């Protein structure tokens, strides 16, 4: 069939040209909206400027075709072959290209917003400055493709292959990149803010100057990656691998990176305000100094000698564990949520509710804190909803008295200059606890519930993995038939409350404090 015959039949209302052979035909500027070219051979055809909106091109061959400026809006092109085709400035918005082959295709400044490219092959394709907003590229092959200056905001690239691709200054904000492959990919100055990169493989990728604020990189692999000057503020880096990565002068303000592996990484000049120093693997890490200022303006610099970073970054996060000798009930859970809400309003160090392990006989509440020195003061507030609060405060006062009475400086010079500061923090916390108790009605509600009258045990763990049982109710683990029996025992002991406080050894306190890690001032 000749081009003239095709156009004549189309003008007469015929749209089905399935399987037609039109190699090297010239159809530039033709208006063929809704035409059926499924399984047609249109290789080397010239369709520049043509209108094929809503056309059916399933399994069609358009290899080396001239398709610049073509209107493919809403076209169905599943499993079509467009290898080495010229699609410069073509409009493929909302087009279906599932399983299509576009190897080495030219798609410069093409419009592919909301296009469906599931499992499409775009290896070595040129997509410079193309628009693929909210496009579906799940499992697509974009290896060695050029996407410089491309817009992929909100696109789905889950499990896509972007190995060795060029994404310099590409906009991937809010994109789904879960489990995607980015090995040796160029992502310099790319915008990945809010993107989901969980589980992605970014080994040896270049992310220098990239914007990754609020991105999810949990479980991602960035071994050997270049993140020099990258913005990772507020990013989720939980269990992320940064082995031998370059994080020089990267912004990690308020990043969550517990469980991150920084073995052999370079962190000199990184901005770390409000980023945890704990729960990290740092063996062999290179770090001369870090910026701890809130705005990353170098107003607070922490310098390190050769071995110092290991004392600043630690694998064990400081925690407070309150073990309650009773199972948590719904009523108690409701009261506890209200109590901790009001305590956190007054005491800002408690930044989030505790994690809970609820067993059939016991309940464990675990609080994480940002520093070792916050352990004892925070414990004073964390115990507030429970009847054991007064007894535990007395136990903590023992720590204060021990530190004040003994000449601790003779025992260990490392902690002597910190003792006064720590005792002041404890005294302030207990005073604040008393104020909160008087002001907050939620604590009165908790006092009426059996769960909060159960015996407790409080164990502190510092960043050196040293534990200290700061309070252990003598009736912890002893089961009573009912709460009235426990109340009777409690009332009997009230007149001799000091008997319920286990004496604390000076050596135990000193050993615990000796293993604290402090930020150098």
XYZ file of C-alpha atoms in Angstrom:
521
model
C 0.000 0.000 0.000
C 1.269 3.452 -0.898
C 1.150 6.480 1.385
C -1.463 8.075 -0.874
C -3.731 5.021 -0.662
C -3.408 4.903 3.120
C -4.295 8.582 3.506
C -7.196 8.211 1.098
C -8.651 5.230 2.981
C -8.116 6.926 6.348
C -9.971 10.011 5.050
C -12.812 7.664 4.052
C -13.086 6.385 7.646
C -10.846 3.299 7.537
C -8.630 3.167 10.656
C -7.459 -0.460 10.786
C -4.061 -0.838 9.131
C -2.800 -3.609 11.404
C 0.319 -5.377 10.094
C 0.867 -2.918 7.221
C 4.340 -2.603 5.646
C 5.363 1.049 5.239
C 9.151 1.054 5.636
C 10.814 4.372 4.729
C 7.439 6.008 3.964
C 7.049 9.752 4.331
C 4.029 10.622 6.515
C 5.382 13.828 8.014
C 2.627 16.106 9.303
C -0.073 13.478 8.667
C -3.185 13.576 10.883
C -3.806 9.964 11.850
C -5.490 10.204 15.236
C -6.934 6.881 16.460
C -5.336 4.853 13.645
C -4.549 1.147 14.211
C -0.931 0.417 13.288
C -0.613 -2.628 15.585
C 2.131 -5.018 14.403
C 2.838 -2.676 11.467
C 6.364 -2.287 10.109
C 7.085 1.448 10.125
C 10.867 1.257 10.384
C 12.750 4.280 9.023
C 9.400 5.997 8.376
C 9.167 9.798 8.552
C 6.281 10.850 10.807
C 7.753 14.135 11.993
C 5.034 16.480 13.254
C 2.291 13.892 12.675
C -0.740 13.419 14.938
C -1.100 9.856 16.186
C -2.950 10.609 19.403
C -4.893 7.601 20.751
C -3.371 5.448 17.996
C -2.792 1.704 18.449
C 0.856 0.841 17.809
C 1.105 -2.346 19.873
C 4.021 -4.537 18.695
C 4.667 -2.080 15.845
C 8.202 -1.595 14.501
C 9.375 2.010 14.369
C 13.121 1.431 14.483
C 15.217 4.392 13.276
C 11.947 6.239 12.552
C 11.811 10.035 12.396
C 9.213 10.899 15.041
C 10.256 14.356 16.182
C 7.356 16.466 17.384
C 4.841 13.624 16.902
C 1.655 13.737 18.972
C 1.409 10.330 20.659
C -0.875 11.526 23.484
C -2.817 8.538 24.860
C -1.372 6.207 22.198
C -1.113 2.479 22.954
C 2.427 1.401 22.095
C 2.888 -1.654 24.297
C 5.813 -3.839 23.181
C 6.485 -1.530 20.248
C 10.062 -1.334 18.936
C 11.418 2.218 18.675
C 15.145 1.533 18.788
C 17.316 4.459 17.618
C 14.128 6.398 16.783
C 14.165 10.211 16.773
C 11.491 11.312 19.253
C 12.866 14.781 19.974
C 10.100 16.966 21.437
C 7.521 14.219 20.827
C 4.442 14.264 23.079
C 3.932 10.843 24.670
C 1.973 11.998 27.699
C -0.377 9.280 29.011
C 0.905 6.922 26.308
C 1.163 3.198 27.074
C 4.634 1.852 26.350
C 4.663 -1.253 28.545
C 7.529 -3.527 27.520
C 8.436 -1.195 24.642
C 12.011 -1.095 23.327
C 13.584 2.350 22.967
C 17.261 1.424 22.929
C 19.381 4.439 21.941
C 16.216 6.393 21.141
C 16.443 10.194 21.095
C 13.853 11.657 23.470
C 15.390 15.069 24.078
C 12.759 17.402 25.605
C 10.059 14.807 24.962
C 6.866 14.935 27.034
C 6.181 11.638 28.833
C 4.200 12.774 31.866
C 1.992 9.969 33.228
C 3.223 7.648 30.477
C 3.276 3.929 31.314
C 6.765 2.562 30.616
C 6.571 -0.520 32.813
C 9.497 -2.831 31.968
C 10.363 -0.669 28.942
C 13.942 -0.832 27.638
C 15.485 2.636 27.410
C 19.133 1.627 27.712
C 21.474 4.249 26.235
C 18.456 6.440 25.385
C 18.884 10.216 25.312
C 16.237 11.798 27.564
C 17.935 15.107 28.242
C 15.463 17.689 29.592
C 12.549 15.316 28.974
C 9.486 15.504 31.230
C 8.353 12.277 32.909
C 6.321 13.603 35.832
C 4.395 10.775 37.540
C 5.430 8.372 34.758
C 5.465 4.644 35.490
C 8.984 3.305 34.915
C 8.734 0.368 37.279
C 11.319 -2.275 36.352
C 12.337 -0.184 33.320
C 15.881 -0.459 31.952
C 17.543 2.961 31.853
C 21.120 1.750 32.104
C 23.605 4.220 30.601
C 20.739 6.505 29.568
C 21.180 10.272 29.638
C 18.574 11.980 31.825
C 20.406 15.252 32.435
C 18.012 18.002 33.491
C 15.104 15.599 33.174
C 11.958 15.940 35.336
C 10.865 12.712 37.027
C 9.013 14.294 39.943
C 6.611 11.800 41.494
C 7.580 9.091 38.984
C 7.585 5.395 39.841
C 11.015 3.853 39.231
C 10.714 1.006 41.690
C 13.245 -1.734 40.837
C 14.305 0.196 37.727
C 17.837 -0.235 36.341
C 19.692 3.082 36.167
C 23.231 1.710 36.363
C 25.793 4.133 34.903
C 23.007 6.525 33.817
C 23.560 10.287 33.752
C 21.064 12.075 36.025
C 22.978 15.312 36.517
C 20.566 17.959 37.859
C 17.603 15.620 37.299
C 14.453 16.283 39.341
C 13.439 13.088 41.147
C 11.634 14.774 44.028
C 8.987 12.550 45.589
C 9.836 9.703 43.195
C 9.483 6.032 44.123
C 12.957 4.540 43.704
C 12.604 1.571 46.035
C 15.126 -1.193 45.294
C 16.287 0.620 42.147
C 19.790 0.071 40.717
C 22.035 3.161 40.596
C 25.478 1.582 40.539
C 28.064 4.122 39.278
C 25.239 6.503 38.326
C 25.862 10.250 38.001
C 23.411 11.989 40.337
C 25.423 15.158 40.880
C 23.191 18.050 42.003
C 20.090 15.904 41.416
C 16.932 16.754 43.376
C 15.896 13.658 45.328
C 14.095 15.464 48.140
C 11.313 13.345 49.589
C 12.190 10.429 47.281
C 11.832 6.827 48.444
C 15.224 5.170 47.931
C 14.764 2.449 50.522
C 16.769 -0.635 49.602
C 18.240 1.073 46.513
C 21.711 0.130 45.273
C 23.772 3.328 44.985
C 27.218 1.757 45.225
C 29.886 4.045 43.745
C 27.212 6.513 42.614
C 28.146 10.199 42.450
C 25.681 12.159 44.608
C 27.898 15.164 45.236
C 25.768 18.262 45.806
C 22.571 16.208 45.542
C 19.458 17.263 47.435
C 18.237 14.339 49.562
C 16.403 16.174 52.345
C 13.473 14.119 53.748
C 14.432 11.224 51.449
C 14.042 7.640 52.646
C 17.343 5.789 52.225
C 16.674 3.146 54.862
C 18.530 -0.034 54.028
C 20.061 1.561 50.913
C 23.582 0.604 49.804
C 25.892 3.585 49.309
C 29.254 1.842 49.657
C 31.906 3.931 47.926
C 29.364 6.601 46.950
C 30.369 10.255 46.673
C 28.038 12.376 48.839
C 30.346 15.345 49.163
C 28.257 18.424 49.978
C 24.980 16.488 49.648
C 21.937 17.655 51.641
C 20.618 14.745 53.739
C 18.814 16.848 56.337
C 15.814 15.051 57.894
C 16.569 11.980 55.760
C 15.816 8.452 56.940
C 19.178 6.649 56.893
C 18.252 3.780 59.199
C 20.500 0.770 58.534
C 21.983 2.473 55.463
C 25.435 1.332 54.318
C 27.981 4.145 53.866
C 31.043 1.868 53.848
C 33.955 3.901 52.405
C 31.509 6.599 51.241
C 32.588 10.234 51.005
C 30.331 12.427 53.206
C 32.709 15.387 53.362
C 30.733 18.527 54.303
C 27.432 16.707 53.778
C 24.395 18.111 55.617
C 22.942 15.547 58.029
C 20.990 17.935 60.266
C 18.142 16.037 61.993
C 18.868 12.910 59.935
C 17.787 9.587 61.456
C 20.639 7.132 60.957
C 20.537 4.590 63.763
C 22.093 1.373 62.492
C 23.992 3.128 59.682
C 27.333 1.585 58.723
C 30.038 4.262 58.355
C 32.969 1.847 58.299
C 35.853 3.525 56.484
C 33.680 6.508 55.485
C 34.955 10.095 55.333
C 32.860 12.502 57.429
C 35.104 15.548 57.786
C 33.105 18.791 57.876
C 29.694 17.096 57.985
C 26.841 19.102 59.506
C 25.406 16.974 62.326
C 23.135 19.171 64.438
C 20.386 17.016 66.040
C 21.722 13.872 64.345
C 22.223 10.999 66.761
C 25.810 10.059 67.636
C 24.715 6.594 68.659
C 23.751 3.317 67.010
C 26.455 3.747 64.342
C 29.266 1.542 63.041
C 32.348 3.735 62.647
C 35.382 1.482 62.490
C 38.105 3.083 60.383
C 36.068 6.248 59.799
C 38.005 9.358 58.732
C 36.819 12.541 60.430
C 38.903 15.588 61.370
C 35.991 17.787 62.473
C 32.199 18.144 62.309
C 29.827 21.112 62.368
C 27.290 20.941 65.226
C 25.694 24.363 64.679
C 21.877 24.456 64.203
C 22.166 26.251 60.868
C 25.304 24.530 59.640
C 27.213 27.816 59.698
C 30.289 26.404 61.488
C 29.591 28.401 64.642
C 29.969 25.187 66.702
C 32.878 23.054 65.553
C 33.857 19.708 67.094
C 37.460 18.846 66.270
C 39.008 15.408 66.654
C 42.450 14.061 67.180
C 43.423 10.838 65.428
C 41.447 8.487 67.704
C 38.704 10.819 68.920
C 35.851 10.078 66.466
C 35.395 6.674 68.090
C 34.510 8.396 71.376
C 32.043 10.723 69.654
C 30.238 8.194 67.452
C 29.076 4.998 69.107
C 27.265 1.841 68.143
C 25.092 1.608 71.287
C 22.304 4.200 71.755
C 21.718 5.331 75.384
C 18.397 3.952 76.633
C 16.162 3.892 79.701
C 14.178 0.688 80.211
C 11.285 0.659 82.659
C 10.093 -2.887 83.235
C 6.621 -3.130 84.795
C 5.654 -6.368 86.516
C 2.222 -6.439 84.854
C 0.640 -6.732 81.426
C -0.467 -3.476 79.808
C -4.246 -3.080 79.613
C -6.164 -0.758 77.232
C -7.221 1.587 80.064
C -3.626 1.871 81.282
C -2.370 2.389 77.724
C -4.780 5.312 77.276
C -3.768 6.892 80.594
C -0.078 6.381 79.836
C -0.333 8.101 76.450
C -1.900 11.160 78.091
C 0.622 11.201 80.921
C 3.650 11.029 78.605
C 2.133 13.638 76.311
C 1.954 16.151 79.150
C 5.379 15.208 80.523
C 6.932 15.707 77.070
C 5.320 19.154 76.839
C 7.144 20.223 79.995
C 10.339 18.217 79.487
C 11.492 18.549 75.870
C 14.268 15.962 76.160
C 11.570 13.287 75.876
C 11.125 13.785 72.133
C 8.970 10.758 71.368
C 6.931 8.101 73.189
C 8.746 4.977 74.359
C 8.796 1.768 72.376
C 6.756 -0.964 74.066
C 7.174 -4.699 74.482
C 3.961 -6.123 75.914
C 4.113 -9.600 77.360
C 1.533 -11.688 79.185
C 3.104 -10.894 82.549
C 5.398 -7.903 82.013
C 5.594 -4.694 80.003
C 8.847 -3.006 78.955
C 9.041 0.679 78.013
C 12.250 1.814 76.285
C 13.179 5.486 75.961
C 16.044 6.609 73.736
C 17.975 9.749 74.645
C 20.502 11.787 72.681
C 23.327 11.700 75.227
C 24.641 9.695 78.156
C 24.300 12.639 80.520
C 20.538 12.762 79.794
C 19.965 9.215 81.133
C 19.514 9.872 84.854
C 17.561 13.174 84.523
C 15.200 11.684 81.910
C 14.635 8.582 84.044
C 13.306 10.892 86.792
C 10.557 12.052 84.418
C 9.911 8.753 82.631
C 8.937 7.012 85.902
C 6.455 9.728 86.915
C 3.168 7.901 86.057
C 4.107 4.980 88.334
C 3.737 4.578 92.090
C 7.439 3.701 92.240
C 8.326 7.253 91.172
C 9.115 8.498 94.700
C 11.228 5.454 95.513
C 13.187 5.753 92.281
C 13.764 9.463 92.897
C 15.209 8.521 96.291
C 17.441 5.980 94.589
C 18.679 8.607 92.127
C 19.241 11.023 95.036
C 21.596 8.379 96.388
C 23.660 8.833 93.238
C 23.731 12.607 93.815
C 24.718 12.184 97.466
C 27.453 9.702 96.604
C 28.914 12.057 94.027
C 28.721 15.040 96.366
C 30.090 13.316 99.498
C 32.934 11.369 97.928
C 36.030 12.954 96.430
C 35.346 11.554 92.993
C 38.302 13.425 91.505
C 40.613 11.066 93.426
C 38.833 8.083 91.885
C 38.833 9.174 88.271
C 39.894 12.522 86.875
C 37.947 11.850 83.654
C 34.556 12.349 85.335
C 35.357 14.773 88.157
C 34.740 17.931 86.097
C 31.350 16.553 84.955
C 29.949 15.562 88.343
C 28.673 19.006 89.316
C 26.903 19.452 85.978
C 25.300 15.999 86.198
C 24.085 16.419 89.782
C 22.560 19.789 88.842
C 20.678 18.197 85.939
C 19.337 15.457 88.208
C 18.185 17.916 90.875
C 16.476 20.069 88.243
C 14.728 17.022 86.757
C 13.375 15.846 90.129
C 12.190 19.364 90.936
C 10.487 19.533 87.531
C 8.912 16.131 88.146
C 7.327 17.422 91.350
C 5.954 20.453 89.525
C 4.498 18.298 86.730
C 2.874 15.979 89.260
C 1.077 18.904 90.898
C -0.098 20.394 87.602
C -1.178 17.409 85.498
C -4.475 15.603 86.114
C -3.403 12.719 83.842
C -1.033 11.521 86.548
C -3.928 11.416 89.020
C -5.839 9.193 86.577
C -2.854 6.856 86.284
C -2.590 6.583 90.072
C -6.060 4.954 90.207
C -5.206 2.186 87.704
C -3.743 -1.098 88.971
C -1.080 -1.263 86.238
C 0.697 1.823 87.592
C 0.823 0.356 91.101
C 2.764 -2.702 89.968
C 6.445 -3.072 90.985
C 8.976 -1.738 88.506
C 12.613 -2.036 87.586
C 14.565 0.704 85.797
C 17.750 -0.132 83.864
C 19.952 2.452 82.149
C 22.271 1.547 79.259
C 24.907 4.057 78.166
C 26.643 4.403 74.800
C 29.427 2.075 75.944
C 26.823 -0.677 76.494
C 27.346 -0.395 80.272
C 24.155 -1.039 82.254
C 23.112 0.391 85.614
C 20.010 -0.755 87.498
C 19.037 2.530 89.080
C 15.943 1.108 90.788
C 14.647 -2.402 91.505
C 11.458 -2.714 93.552
C 12.057 -5.483 96.162
C 8.648 -6.988 95.263
C 9.461 -7.095 91.525
C 8.824 -10.646 90.316
C 6.838 -11.647 93.422
C 3.295 -12.411 92.397
C 0.339 -11.417 94.533
C -3.151 -12.853 94.311
C -4.674 -9.403 93.915
C -3.728 -5.742 94.059
C -5.179 -5.322 97.570
C -2.392 -7.589 98.860
C 0.196 -5.501 97.049
C -1.376 -2.299 98.437
C -1.214 -3.725 101.950
C 2.481 -4.511 101.538
C 3.093 -1.066 100.069
C 1.353 0.674 102.975
C 3.250 -1.453 105.495
C 6.528 -0.429 103.878
C 5.621 3.247 103.587
C 6.723 3.960 107.159
C 10.121 2.428 106.372
C 10.546 3.460 102.740
C 14.314 3.619 103.051
C 14.282 -0.153 103.477
C 12.847 -0.518 99.972
C 15.806 1.370 98.441
C 18.765 -0.845 97.631
C 22.046 0.898 98.546
C 24.100 1.888 95.507
C 27.823 1.247 95.415
C 30.166 4.148 94.705
C 32.230 1.968 92.376
C 29.130 1.000 90.366
C 28.221 4.678 89.904
C 31.770 5.697 88.997
C 32.227 2.834 86.535
C 28.949 3.752 84.848
C 29.850 7.446 84.581
C 33.420 6.701 83.472
C 32.109 5.045 80.327
C 29.990 8.070 79.315
C 30.850 9.708 75.990
C 30.764 13.499 76.083
C 30.864 16.131 73.370
C 34.021 18.163 73.893
C 33.262 21.768 74.698
